[in-house]
Coordinates of C-alpha atoms in Angstrom, one line a residue:
Chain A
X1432 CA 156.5 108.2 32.7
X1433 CA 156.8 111.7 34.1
X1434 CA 160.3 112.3 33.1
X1435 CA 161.5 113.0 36.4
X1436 CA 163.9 110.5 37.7
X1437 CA 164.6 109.6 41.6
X1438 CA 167.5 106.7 42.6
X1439 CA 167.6 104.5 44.4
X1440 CA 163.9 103.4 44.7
X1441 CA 164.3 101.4 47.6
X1442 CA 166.7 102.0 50.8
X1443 CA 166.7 100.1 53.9
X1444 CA 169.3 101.5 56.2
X1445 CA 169.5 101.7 60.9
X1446 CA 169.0 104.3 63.0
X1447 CA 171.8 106.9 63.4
X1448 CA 173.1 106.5 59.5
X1449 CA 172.7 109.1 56.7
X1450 CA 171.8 108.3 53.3
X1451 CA 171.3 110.7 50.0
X1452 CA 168.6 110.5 47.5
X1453 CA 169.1 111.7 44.0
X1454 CA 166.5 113.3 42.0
X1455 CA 166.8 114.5 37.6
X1456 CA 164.2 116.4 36.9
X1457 CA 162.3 116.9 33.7
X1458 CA 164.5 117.9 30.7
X1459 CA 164.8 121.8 31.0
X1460 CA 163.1 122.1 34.7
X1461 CA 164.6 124.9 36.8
X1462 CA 162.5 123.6 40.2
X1463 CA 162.6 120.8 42.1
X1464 CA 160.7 120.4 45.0
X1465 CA 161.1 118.1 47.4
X1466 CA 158.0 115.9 49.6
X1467 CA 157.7 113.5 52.2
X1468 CA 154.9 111.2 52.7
X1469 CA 154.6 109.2 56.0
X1470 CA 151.7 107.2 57.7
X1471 CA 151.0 110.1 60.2
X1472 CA 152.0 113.2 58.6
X1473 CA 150.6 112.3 55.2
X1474 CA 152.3 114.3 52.3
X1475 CA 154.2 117.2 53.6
X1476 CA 156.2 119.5 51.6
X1477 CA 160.1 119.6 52.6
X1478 CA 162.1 121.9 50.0
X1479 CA 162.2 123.7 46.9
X1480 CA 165.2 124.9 44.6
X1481 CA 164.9 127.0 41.6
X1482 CA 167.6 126.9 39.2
X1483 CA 170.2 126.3 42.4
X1484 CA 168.8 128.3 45.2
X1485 CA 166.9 127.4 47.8
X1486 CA 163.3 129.0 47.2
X1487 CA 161.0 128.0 50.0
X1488 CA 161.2 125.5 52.8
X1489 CA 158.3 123.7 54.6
X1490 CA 158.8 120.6 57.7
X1491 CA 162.4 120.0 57.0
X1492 CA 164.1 118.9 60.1
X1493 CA 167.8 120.0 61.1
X1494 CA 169.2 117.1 60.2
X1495 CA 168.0 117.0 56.7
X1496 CA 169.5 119.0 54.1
X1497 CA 169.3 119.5 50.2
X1498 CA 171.0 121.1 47.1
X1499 CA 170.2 121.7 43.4
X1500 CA 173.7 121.4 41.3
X1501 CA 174.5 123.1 38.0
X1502 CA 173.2 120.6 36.0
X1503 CA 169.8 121.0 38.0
X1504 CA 170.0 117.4 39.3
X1505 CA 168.8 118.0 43.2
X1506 CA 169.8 115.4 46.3
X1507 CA 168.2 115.3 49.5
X1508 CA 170.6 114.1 52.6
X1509 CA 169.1 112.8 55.7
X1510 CA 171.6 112.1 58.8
X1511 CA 171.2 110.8 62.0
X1512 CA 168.2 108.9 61.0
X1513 CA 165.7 107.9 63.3
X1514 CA 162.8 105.1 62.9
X1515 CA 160.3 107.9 61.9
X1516 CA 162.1 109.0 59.1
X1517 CA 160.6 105.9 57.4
X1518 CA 158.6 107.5 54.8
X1519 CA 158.3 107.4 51.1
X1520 CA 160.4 110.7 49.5
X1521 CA 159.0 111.9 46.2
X1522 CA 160.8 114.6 44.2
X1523 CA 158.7 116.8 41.8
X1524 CA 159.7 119.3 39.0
X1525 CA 158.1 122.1 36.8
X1526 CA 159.1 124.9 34.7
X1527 CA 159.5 128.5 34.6
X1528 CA 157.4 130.8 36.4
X1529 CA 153.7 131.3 34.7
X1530 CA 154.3 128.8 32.5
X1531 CA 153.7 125.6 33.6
X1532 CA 150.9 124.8 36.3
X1533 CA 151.9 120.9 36.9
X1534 CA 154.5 119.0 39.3
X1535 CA 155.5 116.2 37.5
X1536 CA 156.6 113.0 40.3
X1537 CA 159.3 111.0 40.5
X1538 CA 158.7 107.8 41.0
X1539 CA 159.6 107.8 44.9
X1540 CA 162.1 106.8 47.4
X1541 CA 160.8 104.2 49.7
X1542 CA 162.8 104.9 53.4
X1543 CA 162.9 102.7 55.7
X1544 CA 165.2 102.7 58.8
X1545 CA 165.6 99.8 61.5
Chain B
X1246 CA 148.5 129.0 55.0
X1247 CA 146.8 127.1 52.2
X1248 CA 144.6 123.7 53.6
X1249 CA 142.8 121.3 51.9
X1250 CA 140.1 119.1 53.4
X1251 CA 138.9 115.4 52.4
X1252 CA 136.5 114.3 54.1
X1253 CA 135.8 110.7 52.7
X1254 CA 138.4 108.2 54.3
X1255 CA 137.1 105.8 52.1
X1256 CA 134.2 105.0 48.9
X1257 CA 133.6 101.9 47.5
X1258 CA 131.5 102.4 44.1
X1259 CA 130.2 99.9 41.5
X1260 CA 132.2 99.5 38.1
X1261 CA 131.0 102.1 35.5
X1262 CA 129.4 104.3 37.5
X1263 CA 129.8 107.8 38.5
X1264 CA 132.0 108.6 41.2
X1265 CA 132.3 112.4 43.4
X1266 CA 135.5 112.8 45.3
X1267 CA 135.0 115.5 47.7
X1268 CA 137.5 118.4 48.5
X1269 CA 137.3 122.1 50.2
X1270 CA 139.7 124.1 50.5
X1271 CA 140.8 127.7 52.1
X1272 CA 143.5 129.8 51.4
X1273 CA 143.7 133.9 51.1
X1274 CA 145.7 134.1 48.2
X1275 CA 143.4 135.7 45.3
X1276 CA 144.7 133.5 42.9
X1277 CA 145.7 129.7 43.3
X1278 CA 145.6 126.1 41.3
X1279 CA 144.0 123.5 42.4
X1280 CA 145.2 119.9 41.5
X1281 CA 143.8 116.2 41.7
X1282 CA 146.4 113.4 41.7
X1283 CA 146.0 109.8 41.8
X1284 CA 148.6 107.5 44.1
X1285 CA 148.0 103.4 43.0
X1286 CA 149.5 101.1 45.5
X1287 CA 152.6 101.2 43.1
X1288 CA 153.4 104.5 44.6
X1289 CA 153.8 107.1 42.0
X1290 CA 151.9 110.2 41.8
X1291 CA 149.7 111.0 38.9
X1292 CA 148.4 114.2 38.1
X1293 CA 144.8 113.6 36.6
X1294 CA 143.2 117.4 36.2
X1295 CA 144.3 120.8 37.1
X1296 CA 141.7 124.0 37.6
X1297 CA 142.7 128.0 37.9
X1298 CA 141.3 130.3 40.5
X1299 CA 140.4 132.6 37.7
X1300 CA 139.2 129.8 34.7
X1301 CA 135.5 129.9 33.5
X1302 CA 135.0 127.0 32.9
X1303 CA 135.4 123.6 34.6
X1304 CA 138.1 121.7 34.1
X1305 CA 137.9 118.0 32.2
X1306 CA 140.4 115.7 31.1
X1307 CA 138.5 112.3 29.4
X1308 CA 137.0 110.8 32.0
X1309 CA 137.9 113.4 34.9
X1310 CA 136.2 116.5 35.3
X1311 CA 136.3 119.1 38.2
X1312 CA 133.5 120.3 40.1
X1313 CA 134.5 123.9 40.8
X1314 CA 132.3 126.1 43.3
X1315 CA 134.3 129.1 43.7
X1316 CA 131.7 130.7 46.4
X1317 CA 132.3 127.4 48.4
X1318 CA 135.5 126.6 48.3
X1319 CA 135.1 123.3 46.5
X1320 CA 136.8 121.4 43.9
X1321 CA 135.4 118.3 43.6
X1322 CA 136.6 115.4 41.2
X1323 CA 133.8 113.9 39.2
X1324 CA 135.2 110.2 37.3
X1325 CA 132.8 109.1 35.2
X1326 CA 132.5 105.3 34.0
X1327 CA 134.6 104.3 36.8
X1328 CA 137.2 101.2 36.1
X1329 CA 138.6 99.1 38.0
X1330 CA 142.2 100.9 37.6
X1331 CA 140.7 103.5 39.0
X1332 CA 140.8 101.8 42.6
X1333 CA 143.7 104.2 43.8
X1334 CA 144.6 106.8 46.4
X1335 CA 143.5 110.3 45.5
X1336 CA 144.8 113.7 46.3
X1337 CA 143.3 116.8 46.2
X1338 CA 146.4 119.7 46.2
X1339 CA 146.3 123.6 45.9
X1340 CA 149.1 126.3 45.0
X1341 CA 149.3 129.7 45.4
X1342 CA 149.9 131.9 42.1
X1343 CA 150.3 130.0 39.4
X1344 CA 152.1 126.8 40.6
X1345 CA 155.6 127.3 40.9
X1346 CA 155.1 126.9 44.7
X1347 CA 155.1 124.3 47.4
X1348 CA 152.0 121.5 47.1
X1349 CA 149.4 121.9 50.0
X1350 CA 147.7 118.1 49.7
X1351 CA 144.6 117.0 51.6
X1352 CA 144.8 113.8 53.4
X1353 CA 143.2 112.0 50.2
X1354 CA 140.6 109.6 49.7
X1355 CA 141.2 105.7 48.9
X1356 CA 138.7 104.6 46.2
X1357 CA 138.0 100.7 45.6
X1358 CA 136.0 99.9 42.9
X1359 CA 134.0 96.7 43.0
X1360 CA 133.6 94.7 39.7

């Protein structure tokens, strides 16, 4: 168990609707980053907060957005989904700058849109 | 821009033996991580063995050890006494700095190990 949390696990939703994953990361980790992994784009990096603010951004379409909240807890909202968007979402977390060389995974968000 | 190459689709390898996951990398940061993680068809992501641009020596962690060839751009995984929970997906990752930045991952390497 890496300690970083991600709800729900599964989520089967149709085309056009928006749904919002949640992600807790590891006790007293200020980043979250955010990843996609699909069939053709393999594991692509979306997003990463630190400590609340947006710190780098990678593939992330329009329609997707995310935020980091006080209490470091991070969601990703995607709209307007379309069938590629199928994809499984992981969440990762580490600590302060210099100190720790690891992203720890969630578990995953398994996407899929009909 | 950071990329990391696997070139083996696919290895099958006999239980208990030696197994070399291949991975090469380029980047033009002068200092970076470089990161193997193992994916089993349950999903999650499992970091296995992590090596610094700038470490002397290479990395092990039990059965793991990394094959680092600075000059080459390698950092090849090296699992030794393979088991059959090995069978997984594995990624090969780099960072720039010290690893408070976005993943780069190679398009990994799916390992089946025949008992």
């Amino acid at each position: 168990d890496s300690g970083v949390t991600q709800t729900p696990k599964h989520l089967i939703t149709a085309t056009g609707q928006r749904v919002t994953l949640r992600c807790s990361p590891r006790s007293g980790d200020l980043s979250v980053y955010w990843y996609q992994q699909s069939l053709d784009q393999g594991l692509q990096f979306l997003i990463h907060y630190y400590n609340g603010e947006e710190r780098a951004k990678g593939n992330i379409l329009e329609r997707f957005s995310a935020q980091q909240f006080p209490d470091l807890h991070s969601e990703l909202n995607l709209s307007s989904l379309e069938l590629g968007d199928s994809a499984l979402y992981f969440c990762a977390s580490n600590g302060d700058y210099g100190t720790d060389n690891e992203q720890f995974f969630g578990p995953g968000t398994r996407l899929t849109v009909l | 821009a950071q990329k990391i190459t696997q070139t083996q689709p696919g290895m099958f390898v006999q239980e208990k033996e030696a197994v070399t996951l291949d991975c090469t990398y380029d980047t033009s940061d002068p200092s970076y991580g470089l990161f193997w993680y193992k994916q089993p068809s349950s999903g999650e992501m499992i970091f296995l063995i992590y090596q610094g641009s700038y470490d002397q020596q290479n990395a092990t962690e039990g059965r793991y050890s990394l094959n680092f060839q600075k000059a080459r751009k390698s950092a090849n995984l090296v699992i030794s006494a393979s088991q059959l929970g090995d069978s997984a997906m594995y990624f090969c990752a780099i960072v720039p700095g010290f690893g408070n930045e976005k993943l780069t991952f190679g398009t990994g390497t799916r390992l089946t190990i025949i008992p």
